[in-house]
């Protein structure tokens, strides 16, 4: 794995590779997006966090500790896998999967929680809080808290607690306290509000591990940086395997952390097309979806300006997706910028299309994907046949589908 | 001089501390708010803070969250809140009204449209909880051009640098958040409050209000000894909640709460 400890101002690329892309600015803006839209009480703690993070970025000991944990605890590097049977069947581009599903805890989320927990320990914080929707980030946070001996409280909407029982039990096994949030729509956005309220109340000893590339600066930048290990590895692996860069990248986008982690090291590679896939739920035209980039408008929520699902009066509206991990009314501000700049293209996939892709990968390649990642797979399923056989698509298989057994079974009319 | 500045000048002349009640507009229903505002003025309110309902009130504790949910369930939106202020102004041209809320509804209405309508309806200022000075330049410029005051929060975590920076953009008064936490949180440490208020007054030439965590007349009286204004929200909203099923009783009940706060503050 590449390390470049001297490069304190930016994300680590391969040694000797400089990036022309330098967002966000010092105040956390990606063009007109991002920023720090928070109550005054949080402004100074966020500045302390920014400084502590900057020190860690330039600290070779921190980077060595992070790299060792990613290798020995998470199991990195994750492989890329050539889905030959599926590619042959589609008759177009060769499809490669970045296997984040093979990480400890079953998804990309742990790349970020490891980094933030190490930072929390360096800052002398003894208590971790996190928000979670499907429970994957909550499990990944509870996991690292257990390992470092930190107290952990996870906020989860009451609705999600009921539909993700297994993950709630996992978090409790790991020693975390799971708080069911009863306010608002009782889902992920409300869990985030509640975690912010906890943080504002317990700033002195508490570190808030945000699970995606949203929230106030420096979170969108910091979470991105911790997730770019995905794209750094994948870029080198594709060059080694195929002798060239992939022609297209595809990743699902809820908040967008797995996507930005894959995309970021390729932003300067103009020949690589970038596709982010949002959840169209029951269809964009029904209004029951979670696709702010495709069907929302810019606004301010949870500390940053970005595309949102909102009504004509600026109230945030409830979202729908079969995949709890994509069920969020906002999206990371860097994706908003990548959309407006035209560098990345954002499209959407319905619940039904994602389910078909879930079954298809399972039966064709023997890999059971997460429902979130199934949105990316479904998009690639449409894209590959439009491309030549000597071209390639790299999909971020961001998580495994074990957690989704009950959802898929109940959709098929079964009770497990 | 703005209505807010005029009011604080008068109070200073009388040697009195301002009492600023907060209520969520449209809680428990839109018809309650205007009569309630008049009743609060009659019971001794010097400035009224009116909460604008927002779906994601991340700085508010459970009491004000529930008030927000009640108002939203009745369909109360920013435009309705402005209309309530206009109705209030038909009978009260003196009492300043400050809106307190979050940015997104204003962002969607548009800064210019919001500022024009707020001015036309008789709003005097706004405290937008999730807009620190760093993000507020355009909003501040637009609101000030329409004669609206920008009230800012200061917190126990605000550094000297931040206090100075906020002093450069704030007008009307500043609002010291007396506890680390959300609205309605914890109990406040009076020595700490006194020290912070003194530090703020040394750097900002505006009246300093203190709020978050003032639950009763006794605490209000103690805060009145160090602050220019005592801001009470959750304690009032909680009483409104207890009467949500019989809203016709709310104005008189809240007038009683304010009268006891008023006499405690004036005796301090």
PDB file of C-alpha atoms in Angstrom, chain A residues 27 29 34-45 183-184 189-190 193-194 196-197 200-201 203-204 297 299-303 305 308 310-316, chain B residues 53-61 65 69 72 76-77 103-105 107-108 111 129-135 153-159 162 166 177 179-182:
ATOM      1  CA  UNK A  27     -13.582  26.456   5.003  1.00  0.00           C
ATOM      2  CA  UNK A  29     -16.533  24.309   0.521  1.00  0.00           C
ATOM      3  CA  UNK A  34     -20.378  21.881   1.929  1.00  0.00           C
ATOM      4  CA  UNK A  35     -19.379  24.352   4.635  1.00  0.00           C
ATOM      5  CA  UNK A  36     -20.177  24.514   8.348  1.00  0.00           C
ATOM      6  CA  UNK A  37     -23.863  25.212   8.997  1.00  0.00           C
ATOM      7  CA  UNK A  38     -23.979  24.392  12.694  1.00  0.00           C
ATOM      8  CA  UNK A  39     -24.946  26.060  15.969  1.00  0.00           C
ATOM      9  CA  UNK A  40     -22.234  28.209  17.559  1.00  0.00           C
ATOM     10  CA  UNK A  41     -21.524  25.642  20.284  1.00  0.00           C
ATOM     11  CA  UNK A  42     -20.097  23.265  17.662  1.00  0.00           C
ATOM     12  CA  UNK A  43     -17.905  25.738  15.773  1.00  0.00           C
ATOM     13  CA  UNK A  44     -14.930  25.559  18.103  1.00  0.00           C
ATOM     14  CA  UNK A  45     -15.070  21.765  18.571  1.00  0.00           C
ATOM     15  CA  UNK A 183     -38.390  12.134  16.950  1.00  0.00           C
ATOM     16  CA  UNK A 184     -39.355  13.258  13.440  1.00  0.00           C
ATOM     17  CA  UNK A 189     -31.870  11.710   9.433  1.00  0.00           C
ATOM     18  CA  UNK A 190     -33.403  11.888  12.904  1.00  0.00           C
ATOM     19  CA  UNK A 193     -30.014  15.062  14.587  1.00  0.00           C
ATOM     20  CA  UNK A 194     -29.978  13.176  17.876  1.00  0.00           C
ATOM     21  CA  UNK A 196     -25.578  16.090  17.012  1.00  0.00           C
ATOM     22  CA  UNK A 197     -27.626  16.940  20.123  1.00  0.00           C
ATOM     23  CA  UNK A 200     -23.308  19.447  21.644  1.00  0.00           C
ATOM     24  CA  UNK A 201     -24.097  18.308  25.204  1.00  0.00           C
ATOM     25  CA  UNK A 203     -18.344  17.859  23.746  1.00  0.00           C
ATOM     26  CA  UNK A 204     -15.603  17.554  26.341  1.00  0.00           C
ATOM     27  CA  UNK A 297     -32.712  20.679  -5.024  1.00  0.00           C
ATOM     28  CA  UNK A 299     -30.466  23.313   0.434  1.00  0.00           C
ATOM     29  CA  UNK A 300     -28.927  23.141   3.905  1.00  0.00           C
ATOM     30  CA  UNK A 301     -29.206  20.172   6.264  1.00  0.00           C
ATOM     31  CA  UNK A 302     -26.976  18.530   8.852  1.00  0.00           C
ATOM     32  CA  UNK A 303     -24.254  21.131   8.671  1.00  0.00           C
ATOM     33  CA  UNK A 305     -25.200  22.745   1.733  1.00  0.00           C
ATOM     34  CA  UNK A 308     -31.791  17.543  -0.625  1.00  0.00           C
ATOM     35  CA  UNK A 310     -37.407  18.768   0.455  1.00  0.00           C
ATOM     36  CA  UNK A 311     -40.876  20.200  -0.068  1.00  0.00           C
ATOM     37  CA  UNK A 312     -41.728  23.626  -1.527  1.00  0.00           C
ATOM     38  CA  UNK A 313     -41.385  25.173   1.957  1.00  0.00           C
ATOM     39  CA  UNK A 314     -37.932  23.810   2.707  1.00  0.00           C
ATOM     40  CA  UNK A 315     -39.071  21.035   5.051  1.00  0.00           C
ATOM     41  CA  UNK A 316     -37.124  17.810   4.626  1.00  0.00           C
TER      42      UNK A 316
ATOM     43  CA  UNK B  53     -41.000  25.168  12.627  1.00  0.00           C
ATOM     44  CA  UNK B  54     -38.419  23.033  10.795  1.00  0.00           C
ATOM     45  CA  UNK B  55     -38.453  19.285  10.232  1.00  0.00           C
ATOM     46  CA  UNK B  56     -34.904  18.780  11.569  1.00  0.00           C
ATOM     47  CA  UNK B  57     -34.347  21.014  14.616  1.00  0.00           C
ATOM     48  CA  UNK B  58     -30.880  19.753  15.516  1.00  0.00           C
ATOM     49  CA  UNK B  59     -30.185  22.346  18.249  1.00  0.00           C
ATOM     50  CA  UNK B  60     -33.423  21.765  20.108  1.00  0.00           C
ATOM     51  CA  UNK B  61     -34.187  19.485  23.008  1.00  0.00           C
ATOM     52  CA  UNK B  65     -38.865  19.300  19.071  1.00  0.00           C
ATOM     53  CA  UNK B  69     -43.855  18.567  15.334  1.00  0.00           C
ATOM     54  CA  UNK B  72     -45.760  21.126  11.364  1.00  0.00           C
ATOM     55  CA  UNK B  76     -47.509  25.820   9.807  1.00  0.00           C
ATOM     56  CA  UNK B  77     -44.706  27.001   7.510  1.00  0.00           C
ATOM     57  CA  UNK B 103     -31.722  28.163   7.415  1.00  0.00           C
ATOM     58  CA  UNK B 104     -33.341  25.803   4.942  1.00  0.00           C
ATOM     59  CA  UNK B 105     -36.870  27.284   4.846  1.00  0.00           C
ATOM     60  CA  UNK B 107     -32.935  29.346   1.680  1.00  0.00           C
ATOM     61  CA  UNK B 108     -35.902  27.917  -0.236  1.00  0.00           C
ATOM     62  CA  UNK B 111     -32.889  35.550   1.056  1.00  0.00           C
ATOM     63  CA  UNK B 129     -29.327  28.753  14.561  1.00  0.00           C
ATOM     64  CA  UNK B 130     -27.313  26.939  11.894  1.00  0.00           C
ATOM     65  CA  UNK B 131     -25.741  29.973  10.235  1.00  0.00           C
ATOM     66  CA  UNK B 132     -22.476  31.034  11.858  1.00  0.00           C
ATOM     67  CA  UNK B 133     -20.909  34.301  10.602  1.00  0.00           C
ATOM     68  CA  UNK B 134     -18.592  32.259   8.361  1.00  0.00           C
ATOM     69  CA  UNK B 135     -21.544  31.089   6.260  1.00  0.00           C
ATOM     70  CA  UNK B 153     -25.676  32.770  19.574  1.00  0.00           C
ATOM     71  CA  UNK B 154     -22.542  32.707  21.681  1.00  0.00           C
ATOM     72  CA  UNK B 155     -21.620  29.535  23.531  1.00  0.00           C
ATOM     73  CA  UNK B 156     -19.421  28.433  26.414  1.00  0.00           C
ATOM     74  CA  UNK B 157     -17.148  27.047  23.674  1.00  0.00           C
ATOM     75  CA  UNK B 158     -16.835  30.380  21.809  1.00  0.00           C
ATOM     76  CA  UNK B 159     -13.226  31.555  21.810  1.00  0.00           C
ATOM     77  CA  UNK B 162     -15.126  33.998  17.712  1.00  0.00           C
ATOM     78  CA  UNK B 166     -19.635  37.609  15.949  1.00  0.00           C
ATOM     79  CA  UNK B 177     -26.225  29.902  25.403  1.00  0.00           C
ATOM     80  CA  UNK B 179     -25.080  25.494  28.888  1.00  0.00           C
ATOM     81  CA  UNK B 180     -23.332  23.132  26.514  1.00  0.00           C
ATOM     82  CA  UNK B 181     -26.355  21.391  25.140  1.00  0.00           C
ATOM     83  CA  UNK B 182     -29.662  21.751  23.368  1.00  0.00           C
TER      84      UNK B 182
END
